[in-house]
Amino acid sequence: MQGTAWKVHLSYGMIHPNYIYNEADFILKVKLAIANPLVAKRWDDFEVKHAWTEIPRGWELHGPAPADYAFDLRIGLKQDKFEDLVTTLYEVSDPAHEKYGQHLSKEDVAALVAPHPDTVDLVESWLSAHGLDPSACQRSHAGDWVTIRVSVAQAEKMLGTQYNVYRHGKSDDYVVRAMNYSLPSVLHEHVAVVAPTTYFGTMKSMKATSFIQKDRPTIETDADFAHLLTGPASLATVPTSCNSVITPACLRALYNTTSYAPAATDKNSLGIAGYLEEFANRADLQTFYKRFRTDAVGTSFTTVEVNGGLDDQSEPGVEANLDIQYAEGISFPTPNIYYSTGGSPPFIPDDETPTNTNEPYLDWLNFILAQDSIPQTFTTSYGDDEQTVPIDYATTVCNLFAQLGARGSSIMFSSGDDGVGGGDCLTNDGTNTERFQPNFPASCPFVTTVGGTIHVNPEVAVDFSGGGFSNYFAQPSYQATAVSTFLQKLGRTNAGLFNTTGRAYPDVAAQGENFQVVVGGRVGSVGGTSASSPTFAGVIALLNDFRLSRGKAPLGFLNPLIYSTGAAGFNDITSGSNPGCGTNGFTAGAGWDPVTGLGTPDFGKLQALIGVHMADHAYASWVPVCTLAANACSRAPVHIAVHADVLQIRIIRSDESKKVVPAEGAPPRRVEQISQDPAATRGVRKPAWIVRGRSLRRRGEERFTATTHARPDHRGSKEEGGDAAAGFDANQVI
């Protein structure tokens, strides 16, 4: 059609029907904006959106940005129904809620985060007033992000600011940034953030130690454990060599995943976010497999290049190889996807600005959210000091993670490698007050943050494990009880150095030191919570496989689960600390703490806890509780998250007969007692349970393997009606 401009928004894969403009209409809008003094004045009525009082620490002014330097300006529009999205996120993530597991589709999420039409109209008028064509914008799927190419001169006029080139003294990076930016007052309630503006960013991988070649005896494969493991792995069966050298076999034994065989690899995947030109190397992965995971030799990962990211196999990255080798090493054969994220093209370096001006978090998140199908589990080993990230930018990025959670993805982040803070720990608000320094996105309440441990028999907190309390995000309700308990025990220790009402982290932990990694064909040792996050993510990927293979939804946003019924599935870490800022930091202890969170995962326990929930309406499913052949029920109480007023128990022989054995007298083992579990029951509508067993050694008795199973007894529940005595009631000896 003559006179009509059609623009396909390549960055996000589709064009919105509302964003096709007639060229004549656009020219008319510009003329009206210029001719109308009231409109022109409105766009000059600036209010500050964000400002630094001084150049962020570590950066120095290099000089003014060239006026004709062009870059992509991103405008984040206020989302019309974001509160509804958060409400839904918590509902589908709460194992006690009837909507548990009912995650949203891409279109459902888009409908909740789309901007109000008035917001779209105002932003388009603002662009037109500055001579920019709204039809030239790239738009996110939901329309909540608008990206347009501008010059420095145009951006300065639009935002009432001045752009300069700044250099980072340590990394020698150069970026085009502003010390402040403003928006017309009429836009303040409609625009959440504009970037790049005041986010200088010091994104770094959470890798505490460099690649160091070591020659130590290692437990390299699962076969090395064969002579040690006579039943499910436990701390007692993990060799002491794993105290100094960590391999996938160590982790699989330590976190009890060795015997699990994934069965939903056609439905389940694990995504690894890569930044800073870190490339995962396939040849190194094969070398790693040949030494540490022989059953995986010949398989590999998929690389997805995001916004100019590369897949350079000639430059293996230590961080990238660490992430992919341990995510794969634990979750195999679950498909792994490595996202190599660069800046948004086109970008042409010059002498003044040799590095990109765009923020990779936004690039990666908008790319992922535009996909129809996304991995059920993600891990990221990068972060910033929270105070170096403008609060409007941090809030916007954090809200994007909420969208991923609502779609059913579990998001893991490393907690950081500076304990409670590195360096001088002074605030950058102009007061230079000494405070602990939290990390972002670790401090975002919509991600699961992973701290670090070291050693086995027992595990203890590693001293660099990042942990603390956000100064940006309020403490979410899901962790209020756990954090309150910790603060009561803490008393006045470190008073005034942290925000007691902020989002507390980490949520969980995993090993974080002495990881054997192959880089350039050589085996070396690497440490940091960069190792902890992919390790924990590998365990979660297996749990998602377990649920998907049973026809259930993936776990999605983990935190409401792990702070309630899921807490019983973790190994509590009760020693160690995370010093920093000239202090001893926090100390690990019983229950949640800001060093190792709730502890490290036990796959077997978590598998039982997530198998059946009241909200799943899975009354027909029996959950394996414990295997009686090894007398597992009697060694310790077995906690199960079957939420019901009344519990049914049955024992099934594991031989060919599959005979159901009466629970009250099953030779040679039997269930001795079931009772309510107060700890796991707290905060949910119906009780969880403890199952105990007993061994009977009668002469001449038939020997066989049997497994105890349990399910809610809806026949005897108060909601269903009927006789409660028909099932086994609380504290009944059977």
XYZ file of C-alpha atoms in Angstrom:
734
model
C 0.000 0.000 0.000
C 1.524 3.336 -1.038
C 2.316 5.778 1.802
C 2.280 3.125 4.530
C 5.376 2.004 6.444
C 5.478 -1.612 7.571
C 8.064 -2.484 10.210
C 8.724 -6.013 11.421
C 10.028 -6.063 14.987
C 12.824 -8.572 14.523
C 14.134 -8.425 18.101
C 11.011 -9.956 19.540
C 9.785 -12.013 16.648
C 6.394 -10.459 15.914
C 4.572 -7.269 15.026
C 1.663 -6.036 17.079
C -1.375 -5.068 14.993
C -1.791 -1.835 16.943
C 1.667 -0.657 15.937
C 1.341 -0.114 12.185
C 1.381 3.565 11.321
C 0.420 5.617 8.329
C 3.285 7.867 7.284
C 1.019 10.879 6.732
C -0.449 10.504 10.232
C 3.038 10.424 11.706
C 4.101 13.629 9.911
C 0.900 15.334 11.060
C 1.572 14.341 14.690
C 5.062 15.826 14.534
C 3.795 19.095 13.024
C 1.080 19.396 15.668
C 3.541 18.736 18.445
C 5.894 21.425 17.159
C 3.115 23.923 16.498
C 1.348 23.514 19.839
C 3.280 25.391 22.577
C 1.251 23.657 25.327
C 2.323 20.231 24.088
C 5.922 21.343 23.624
C 6.014 22.813 27.131
C 4.590 19.611 28.607
C 7.536 17.599 27.371
C 9.950 20.078 28.982
C 8.312 19.834 32.429
C 10.990 17.511 33.830
C 11.048 15.590 37.094
C 14.107 13.580 38.107
C 13.684 9.841 37.670
C 17.049 8.762 39.070
C 20.276 10.547 39.983
C 23.653 9.706 41.479
C 25.228 12.155 43.935
C 28.694 11.164 42.734
C 30.269 9.006 40.059
C 29.740 5.370 41.108
C 32.777 3.925 42.847
C 35.303 2.383 40.469
C 34.335 4.580 37.516
C 35.924 7.788 36.262
C 34.871 10.423 33.755
C 36.594 9.956 30.412
C 34.938 12.768 28.468
C 31.689 13.911 26.862
C 29.851 11.451 24.616
C 29.844 12.397 20.924
C 26.527 14.072 20.073
C 26.015 11.900 16.999
C 26.827 8.598 18.721
C 23.817 6.307 18.168
C 22.539 3.626 20.541
C 19.361 1.709 21.374
C 17.229 3.457 23.984
C 14.948 1.104 25.934
C 11.777 2.436 27.508
C 10.045 0.227 30.056
C 6.335 1.061 30.218
C 4.341 0.638 33.426
C 2.516 -2.674 33.366
C -1.206 -2.223 33.790
C -1.973 -5.332 35.876
C 1.361 -6.311 37.373
C -0.153 -6.658 40.874
C -2.500 -9.293 39.457
C 0.496 -11.112 37.977
C 2.221 -11.227 41.387
C -0.960 -12.483 43.047
C -1.239 -15.234 40.466
C 2.470 -16.063 40.795
C 2.085 -16.716 44.524
C -1.076 -18.753 44.025
C 0.435 -21.097 41.443
C 3.633 -21.406 43.521
C 2.036 -22.163 46.902
C 1.708 -25.940 47.445
C -1.248 -25.356 49.765
C -3.218 -23.335 47.203
C -5.801 -24.905 44.928
C -4.130 -23.261 41.902
C -0.728 -24.789 42.642
C 1.060 -25.689 39.423
C -1.457 -23.930 37.149
C 1.165 -21.760 35.484
C 0.392 -19.082 32.923
C 1.005 -19.182 29.203
C 3.006 -16.605 27.302
C -0.252 -14.936 26.248
C -1.650 -14.986 29.804
C 1.431 -13.183 31.087
C 1.390 -10.700 28.202
C -2.220 -9.770 29.004
C -1.256 -8.943 32.606
C 1.869 -6.914 31.875
C 0.666 -5.032 28.795
C 0.646 -1.253 29.325
C -2.595 0.695 29.471
C -3.543 2.239 26.084
C -3.173 5.713 27.612
C 0.420 4.878 28.491
C 1.134 3.798 24.921
C -0.440 6.964 23.514
C 1.549 9.250 25.815
C 4.884 7.582 25.098
C 4.244 7.656 21.349
C 3.353 11.355 21.530
C 6.569 11.999 23.457
C 8.624 10.207 20.815
C 6.851 12.055 18.020
C 7.483 15.390 19.711
C 11.197 14.640 19.480
C 11.031 13.753 15.806
C 11.101 9.981 16.334
C 8.832 7.635 14.422
C 6.908 5.257 16.783
C 6.534 2.785 13.936
C 10.330 2.381 13.925
C 10.262 1.034 17.484
C 10.966 -2.554 18.390
C 8.386 -3.777 20.899
C 8.257 -6.661 23.313
C 5.547 -9.257 22.877
C 3.398 -7.637 25.565
C 4.187 -4.112 24.378
C 5.681 -3.186 27.775
C 9.126 -2.500 26.302
C 9.825 -0.052 23.500
C 13.283 0.186 21.923
C 14.290 2.891 19.475
C 17.558 3.998 17.922
C 18.577 7.504 19.040
C 21.612 9.746 19.007
C 23.187 11.082 22.186
C 21.865 14.542 21.291
C 18.294 13.236 20.974
C 18.474 11.253 24.219
C 19.837 14.232 26.132
C 16.947 16.380 24.974
C 14.341 13.712 25.740
C 15.696 12.979 29.210
C 16.971 16.387 30.332
C 20.451 15.047 30.930
C 24.003 14.884 29.644
C 25.682 11.675 28.476
C 29.396 11.150 29.036
C 31.890 8.375 28.449
C 33.039 6.715 31.684
C 35.900 4.286 32.227
C 36.063 1.530 34.822
C 39.480 1.558 36.464
C 39.722 -2.193 37.054
C 38.170 -3.677 33.926
C 39.115 -0.829 31.549
C 35.539 -0.906 30.184
C 34.099 2.254 28.636
C 30.374 3.013 28.689
C 28.107 5.873 27.674
C 26.074 6.840 30.728
C 24.479 9.771 32.523
C 24.728 10.837 36.153
C 20.985 11.472 36.211
C 17.955 11.475 33.990
C 14.512 13.008 34.086
C 11.153 12.490 32.454
C 8.337 14.896 31.700
C 6.100 14.902 34.776
C 3.192 13.548 32.739
C 5.213 10.391 32.004
C 6.322 9.542 35.540
C 3.344 7.308 36.253
C 3.590 5.659 32.856
C 7.303 4.881 32.406
C 9.076 2.520 34.797
C 12.636 2.901 33.537
C 14.717 4.173 30.620
C 18.026 2.531 29.748
C 20.866 2.964 29.257
C 20.963 5.943 31.564
C 22.339 5.707 35.106
C 23.069 1.966 35.368
C 26.851 1.787 35.189
C 26.993 -1.867 36.153
C 29.871 -3.952 37.368
C 28.376 -7.308 36.387
C 30.760 -10.061 37.370
C 30.735 -13.812 37.544
C 30.475 -15.157 41.081
C 33.766 -17.029 40.808
C 35.864 -16.664 43.938
C 38.922 -18.564 42.768
C 40.569 -18.740 39.384
C 41.217 -21.831 37.295
C 44.035 -23.650 39.094
C 45.482 -26.938 37.922
C 45.619 -29.471 40.740
C 46.757 -33.053 40.968
C 44.766 -34.689 43.734
C 43.144 -38.099 44.033
C 39.526 -37.708 42.943
C 36.288 -39.619 43.007
C 35.723 -39.274 39.285
C 32.697 -41.396 38.399
C 29.728 -43.041 40.045
C 31.532 -46.375 39.730
C 34.084 -45.115 42.247
C 31.282 -45.113 44.805
C 30.065 -48.622 44.037
C 32.016 -50.277 46.840
C 30.852 -47.620 49.288
C 27.146 -47.353 48.529
C 24.930 -50.173 49.758
C 21.748 -48.080 49.726
C 20.683 -44.472 49.155
C 23.577 -42.042 49.379
C 24.048 -40.167 52.617
C 26.685 -37.972 54.208
C 28.122 -41.071 55.836
C 28.804 -42.668 52.428
C 30.415 -39.685 50.683
C 34.207 -40.274 50.655
C 36.416 -37.883 52.575
C 38.294 -37.119 49.328
C 35.287 -34.986 48.389
C 36.416 -32.620 51.145
C 39.182 -31.366 48.886
C 38.106 -32.226 45.322
C 34.536 -31.939 44.003
C 33.320 -33.888 40.969
C 29.828 -34.678 39.670
C 30.035 -38.061 41.427
C 30.664 -36.302 44.756
C 27.692 -34.012 44.261
C 25.344 -36.734 43.050
C 26.138 -38.819 46.112
C 26.045 -35.867 48.500
C 22.672 -34.638 47.249
C 21.207 -38.096 46.717
C 20.562 -38.043 42.955
C 22.772 -40.986 41.910
C 19.970 -43.532 41.544
C 17.502 -41.266 39.720
C 17.069 -41.795 35.971
C 15.351 -38.865 34.170
C 12.278 -39.933 32.217
C 10.832 -36.689 30.835
C 13.715 -35.432 28.702
C 11.301 -34.631 25.884
C 9.445 -32.173 28.133
C 12.116 -30.823 30.433
C 15.210 -28.636 29.920
C 17.702 -26.523 31.863
C 18.850 -23.076 30.700
C 22.196 -21.462 31.564
C 22.525 -17.695 31.118
C 25.934 -16.636 29.814
C 27.339 -13.114 29.643
C 30.601 -11.156 29.293
C 31.750 -13.080 26.197
C 32.040 -16.323 28.161
C 31.702 -19.263 25.779
C 30.898 -22.857 26.735
C 33.183 -25.266 24.918
C 31.933 -28.571 23.492
C 35.328 -30.265 23.212
C 36.030 -29.496 26.861
C 32.640 -30.932 27.800
C 33.534 -34.220 26.108
C 36.856 -34.339 27.976
C 34.956 -33.635 31.194
C 32.473 -36.420 30.422
C 35.216 -38.944 29.645
C 36.743 -38.341 33.037
C 33.773 -37.560 35.265
C 30.519 -38.735 33.613
C 31.277 -41.540 31.190
C 27.638 -42.400 30.484
C 27.178 -38.943 28.911
C 30.049 -39.131 26.396
C 28.866 -38.138 22.918
C 26.051 -35.875 24.070
C 26.235 -32.094 24.225
C 24.331 -28.882 24.866
C 22.580 -26.404 22.589
C 23.805 -22.814 22.251
C 21.332 -19.997 21.622
C 22.860 -16.663 20.621
C 20.994 -13.693 22.097
C 21.334 -10.146 20.779
C 24.729 -10.494 19.184
C 26.083 -13.130 21.524
C 28.566 -15.541 19.953
C 29.471 -19.228 20.119
C 33.244 -18.955 19.838
C 34.672 -22.461 20.304
C 38.244 -21.152 20.141
C 37.898 -19.220 23.413
C 36.602 -21.496 26.203
C 35.473 -19.561 29.253
C 36.138 -20.731 32.793
C 32.751 -19.518 34.032
C 30.854 -20.853 31.032
C 32.565 -24.261 31.233
C 31.963 -24.471 34.986
C 28.264 -23.728 34.502
C 27.635 -26.132 31.635
C 29.808 -28.975 32.926
C 28.097 -29.140 36.308
C 24.577 -28.358 35.147
C 24.985 -31.164 32.594
C 26.952 -33.378 34.964
C 24.096 -33.524 37.464
C 21.005 -33.246 35.254
C 22.077 -35.583 32.390
C 20.358 -36.591 30.146
C 18.132 -33.528 30.625
C 18.691 -31.176 27.627
C 20.791 -28.125 28.537
C 20.673 -24.809 26.668
C 23.473 -22.249 26.950
C 22.329 -18.672 26.197
C 25.254 -16.587 24.974
C 24.117 -12.995 25.459
C 25.802 -9.986 23.887
C 24.711 -6.418 23.316
C 21.912 -5.434 20.979
C 23.033 -5.000 17.378
C 23.837 -2.943 15.495
C 26.824 -1.798 17.564
C 29.902 -0.249 15.999
C 32.732 0.364 18.481
C 34.821 3.471 18.075
C 37.753 5.028 19.891
C 35.509 6.699 22.436
C 33.121 3.837 23.218
C 34.736 0.460 22.519
C 32.192 -1.491 24.599
C 28.447 -1.802 24.320
C 26.036 0.538 26.040
C 23.266 -1.971 26.645
C 22.427 -4.021 29.738
C 22.506 -7.782 29.128
C 19.870 -8.623 31.771
C 17.246 -6.767 29.748
C 18.451 -8.280 26.487
C 18.270 -11.821 27.827
C 14.981 -11.470 29.723
C 13.087 -9.885 26.865
C 14.407 -12.548 24.505
C 13.357 -15.418 26.788
C 9.918 -13.994 27.521
C 9.245 -13.702 23.799
C 9.699 -17.448 23.298
C 6.673 -19.741 23.119
C 8.465 -22.526 25.005
C 11.084 -21.946 27.691
C 13.152 -24.169 30.011
C 11.632 -25.201 33.323
C 14.874 -24.385 35.174
C 17.388 -21.551 34.761
C 20.691 -20.782 36.446
C 22.738 -17.572 36.366
C 26.151 -17.092 37.961
C 26.463 -13.329 37.543
C 25.516 -10.303 39.607
C 26.197 -6.728 40.706
C 26.510 -4.928 43.994
C 22.916 -3.893 44.617
C 23.752 -0.249 45.317
C 25.421 0.125 41.904
C 22.113 -0.691 40.205
C 19.546 2.152 40.018
C 16.445 1.122 41.932
C 14.130 1.731 38.963
C 16.258 -0.569 36.809
C 16.564 -3.217 39.540
C 12.819 -3.225 40.183
C 12.019 -3.553 36.491
C 14.456 -6.451 36.000
C 13.192 -8.193 39.130
C 9.619 -7.928 37.853
C 10.691 -9.635 34.629
C 11.857 -12.612 36.689
C 8.373 -12.731 38.205
C 7.017 -13.222 34.683
C 9.307 -16.201 34.180
C 8.159 -17.703 37.466
C 4.504 -17.274 36.508
C 5.214 -19.242 33.334
C 6.500 -22.163 35.401
C 10.267 -21.658 35.421
C 12.508 -21.981 38.481
C 15.172 -19.237 38.501
C 18.448 -19.750 40.379
C 21.104 -17.071 41.041
C 24.468 -17.247 42.760
C 24.473 -15.338 46.054
C 27.895 -13.731 45.545
C 31.448 -14.314 46.746
C 32.114 -11.437 49.140
C 30.298 -12.642 52.240
C 28.291 -9.720 53.596
C 30.228 -7.319 51.363
C 33.598 -6.659 49.781
C 35.804 -3.593 49.757
C 35.177 -0.641 52.038
C 31.410 -1.289 52.237
C 30.518 2.389 52.096
C 27.186 3.541 50.698
C 27.215 5.534 47.459
C 24.372 7.888 48.417
C 26.768 10.664 49.404
C 26.795 9.822 53.118
C 29.568 7.199 52.872
C 27.930 5.189 55.642
C 29.381 1.773 56.430
C 26.807 -0.900 55.552
C 26.761 -4.501 54.424
C 26.519 -4.688 50.634
C 23.857 -7.039 49.203
C 24.014 -8.384 45.641
C 21.519 -8.058 42.806
C 19.712 -9.982 41.284
C 20.361 -12.241 44.292
C 18.259 -9.814 46.338
C 15.243 -10.033 44.017
C 12.342 -11.790 45.830
C 11.280 -13.610 42.647
C 14.469 -15.685 42.258
C 15.948 -18.493 44.348
C 19.396 -17.499 45.570
C 22.074 -20.120 46.191
C 24.832 -19.736 48.772
C 27.953 -21.867 49.138
C 29.228 -24.710 51.318
C 32.462 -26.649 51.602
C 33.527 -30.057 52.952
C 31.447 -33.151 53.608
C 30.757 -35.125 56.773
C 29.526 -32.499 57.540
C 29.046 -29.656 55.085
C 29.833 -26.206 56.489
C 29.332 -22.712 55.104
C 32.148 -21.528 52.846
C 33.459 -18.212 54.119
C 32.809 -16.277 50.904
C 29.120 -17.266 50.666
C 27.184 -14.104 49.819
C 24.286 -13.345 52.103
C 22.364 -10.522 53.680
C 19.347 -8.268 53.339
C 18.214 -6.108 50.445
C 18.041 -2.330 50.712
C 15.676 -2.202 47.708
C 13.157 -5.034 48.124
C 10.867 -5.629 51.087
C 10.898 -8.962 52.860
C 8.375 -11.274 51.166
C 5.787 -13.050 53.291
C 7.014 -16.514 52.312
C 10.198 -16.067 54.379
C 8.885 -13.867 57.190
C 8.709 -16.598 59.828
C 12.118 -18.088 59.027
C 13.843 -14.699 58.985
C 12.100 -13.517 62.146
C 13.357 -16.595 63.980
C 16.904 -15.882 62.835
C 16.749 -12.211 63.822
C 15.481 -13.080 67.287
C 18.502 -15.328 67.822
C 20.864 -12.734 66.302
C 19.914 -10.008 68.746
C 21.968 -6.819 68.418
C 24.867 -8.374 66.523
C 25.691 -6.277 63.422
C 22.920 -3.838 64.371
C 22.689 -0.900 61.967
C 24.744 -2.601 59.278
C 21.833 -4.190 57.419
C 18.152 -3.704 56.670
C 16.218 -6.062 58.951
C 13.018 -5.630 56.901
C 14.615 -6.344 53.521
C 14.394 -9.446 51.348
C 16.829 -11.883 52.960
C 19.081 -14.275 51.052
C 20.383 -16.848 50.229
C 17.418 -19.189 50.176
C 19.425 -22.410 49.820
C 23.003 -23.563 49.335
C 25.232 -26.100 47.582
C 28.928 -26.919 47.392
C 31.012 -23.995 46.160
C 34.717 -24.840 46.276
C 37.272 -27.172 44.664
C 35.190 -27.983 41.547
C 37.117 -29.918 38.911
C 36.580 -28.142 35.572
C 38.055 -28.761 32.123
C 39.239 -25.641 30.260
C 41.317 -25.902 27.107
C 41.655 -29.635 27.623
C 43.183 -29.268 31.109
C 41.583 -30.118 34.428
C 41.734 -27.424 37.083
C 39.989 -26.344 40.257
C 37.426 -23.535 40.455
C 35.329 -22.208 43.303
C 32.618 -19.671 44.048
C 28.853 -19.574 44.295
C 29.104 -19.680 40.501
C 29.541 -23.391 41.134
C 26.732 -23.577 43.702
C 23.970 -22.235 41.457
C 24.341 -24.675 38.513
C 24.714 -27.503 41.034
C 21.459 -26.661 42.760
C 19.779 -26.016 39.406
C 20.794 -29.494 38.280
C 18.977 -30.990 41.273
C 15.884 -28.873 40.574
C 15.942 -29.967 36.924
C 15.751 -33.578 38.120
C 12.840 -32.743 40.431
C 11.059 -31.088 37.521
C 11.709 -34.211 35.487
C 10.147 -36.295 38.265
C 6.993 -34.194 38.318
C 6.671 -33.962 34.542
C 7.134 -37.708 34.177
C 4.142 -38.163 36.515
C 1.959 -35.844 34.473
C 2.306 -32.922 36.879
C 3.348 -29.329 36.342
C 6.964 -28.216 36.909
C 7.833 -26.611 40.225
C 8.021 -23.055 38.902
C 8.870 -20.318 41.423
C 10.404 -22.322 44.262
C 10.453 -20.049 47.291
C 6.872 -20.445 48.611
C 7.415 -24.224 48.485
C 10.870 -24.423 50.048
C 10.014 -22.101 52.941
C 6.955 -24.229 53.818
C 6.576 -27.947 53.184
C 9.806 -28.151 51.208
C 11.984 -27.087 54.150
C 12.112 -30.694 55.375
C 13.943 -31.652 52.174
C 17.142 -29.777 53.021
C 20.279 -30.609 54.992
C 20.555 -27.836 57.570
C 24.037 -26.268 57.663
C 24.823 -25.217 61.216
C 28.430 -24.041 61.180
C 30.514 -21.498 59.307
C 30.134 -17.785 58.608
C 30.453 -15.204 55.813
C 32.781 -12.425 57.006
C 33.096 -9.124 55.168
C 33.102 -5.361 55.629
C 35.611 -5.748 58.450
C 33.202 -7.920 60.474
C 32.603 -11.600 61.085
C 29.429 -11.324 59.031
C 26.620 -13.730 59.861
C 26.918 -17.204 61.337
C 25.192 -20.345 60.110
C 22.941 -22.060 62.624
C 19.857 -24.208 63.014
C 17.105 -23.162 60.613
C 17.379 -20.457 57.961
C 20.372 -18.115 58.063
C 21.855 -15.504 55.666
C 24.886 -17.687 54.965
C 23.447 -20.976 53.649
C 19.700 -20.284 53.682
C 17.631 -23.379 54.447
C 20.576 -25.641 53.625
C 21.602 -28.015 50.836
C 19.188 -30.259 48.919
C 18.390 -33.920 49.554
C 16.850 -35.086 46.309
C 15.213 -38.147 47.843
C 13.464 -36.162 50.553
C 12.410 -33.442 48.132
C 11.161 -36.056 45.695
C 8.822 -37.424 48.364
C 7.729 -33.938 49.421
C 6.772 -32.788 45.930
C 5.171 -36.046 44.835
C 1.668 -35.358 46.129
C 0.145 -32.155 47.430
C -3.374 -31.440 48.574
C -3.637 -28.878 45.793
C -2.708 -31.450 43.149
C -5.990 -33.327 43.775
C -3.877 -36.489 43.415
C -5.865 -38.662 45.797
C -5.452 -41.646 43.500
C -1.643 -41.540 43.662
C 0.381 -43.384 46.284
C 3.692 -41.785 47.277
C 6.753 -43.955 48.054
C 7.801 -43.139 51.613
C 10.707 -45.439 52.427
C 12.135 -48.806 51.471
C 11.788 -51.277 54.327
C 14.382 -53.795 53.150
C 17.163 -51.557 54.424
C 15.042 -50.714 57.467
C 15.111 -47.087 56.288
C 11.915 -46.248 58.131
C 13.338 -47.145 61.505
C 16.688 -45.383 61.186
C 14.972 -42.007 61.403
C 11.465 -40.580 61.076
C 10.530 -40.078 57.440
C 8.799 -36.748 56.780
C 6.267 -36.717 53.968
C 4.241 -33.799 52.624
C 0.938 -35.584 52.148
C -1.486 -32.959 53.380
C -4.708 -34.557 54.639
C -6.681 -34.963 57.845
C -6.193 -38.732 57.602
C -3.366 -40.742 56.023
C -3.479 -44.158 54.364
C -0.456 -46.450 54.454
C 0.238 -49.578 52.405
C 3.299 -51.686 51.721
C 4.032 -53.163 48.299
C 6.457 -56.014 47.653
C 9.120 -55.108 45.098
C 9.463 -58.618 43.664
C 7.529 -59.852 40.647
C 4.364 -60.444 42.667
C 3.963 -56.749 43.520
C 1.792 -58.009 46.370
C 0.189 -55.463 48.679
C 1.223 -56.443 52.202
C -0.906 -55.400 55.214
C 0.786 -52.409 56.801
C 0.060 -53.616 60.320
C 2.053 -56.831 60.039
C 4.376 -56.968 57.072
C 7.287 -59.394 57.458
C 10.134 -58.817 57.816
C 9.581 -55.087 58.347
C 6.513 -53.143 59.281
C 5.281 -49.608 59.736
C 5.238 -48.944 63.448
C 3.673 -45.517 63.713
C 2.419 -42.554 61.757
C 1.954 -39.155 63.331
C 1.533 -35.554 62.332
C 4.677 -33.554 61.615
C 4.211 -30.141 63.308
C 7.187 -28.549 61.546
C 6.048 -29.478 58.043
C 2.422 -28.733 58.894
C 3.015 -25.156 59.968
C 1.390 -22.644 57.611
C -0.672 -25.139 55.602
C -4.306 -26.105 55.903
C -3.835 -29.824 56.540
C -1.141 -31.750 58.409
C 1.929 -33.417 56.998
C 3.085 -36.684 58.540
C 5.958 -38.665 60.030
C 6.235 -42.393 59.291
C 8.253 -44.737 61.544
C 9.086 -48.404 60.892
C 10.368 -51.358 62.855
C 12.403 -54.432 61.966
C 11.114 -57.877 62.984
C 13.702 -60.673 62.977
C 11.641 -63.846 63.150
C 13.267 -67.214 62.437
C 12.175 -68.783 59.194
C 10.476 -65.614 58.025
C 10.095 -64.948 54.295
C 12.516 -62.276 53.108
C 11.591 -59.734 50.468
C 12.020 -56.059 49.611
C 9.043 -53.836 50.313
C 8.296 -50.150 50.051
C 5.891 -48.148 52.173
C 3.478 -45.916 50.237
C 1.129 -43.243 51.517
C -1.721 -41.093 50.236
C -4.405 -38.798 51.655
C -7.468 -40.739 52.816
C -10.219 -38.624 51.236
C -12.757 -41.234 52.253
C -12.268 -40.289 55.874
C -11.555 -36.585 55.571
C -13.914 -34.046 57.012
C -14.259 -32.294 53.665
C -15.372 -35.466 51.908
C -17.509 -36.817 54.750
C -17.477 -40.415 55.921
C -15.997 -42.228 58.857
C -12.594 -40.923 59.919
C -11.846 -44.249 61.575
C -11.763 -45.873 58.149
C -8.182 -44.624 57.715
C -5.233 -44.370 60.068
C -5.633 -41.356 62.317
C -2.856 -39.258 63.836
C -0.625 -40.952 66.424
C -2.233 -44.354 65.862
C 0.122 -47.288 66.325
C -0.471 -49.847 63.589
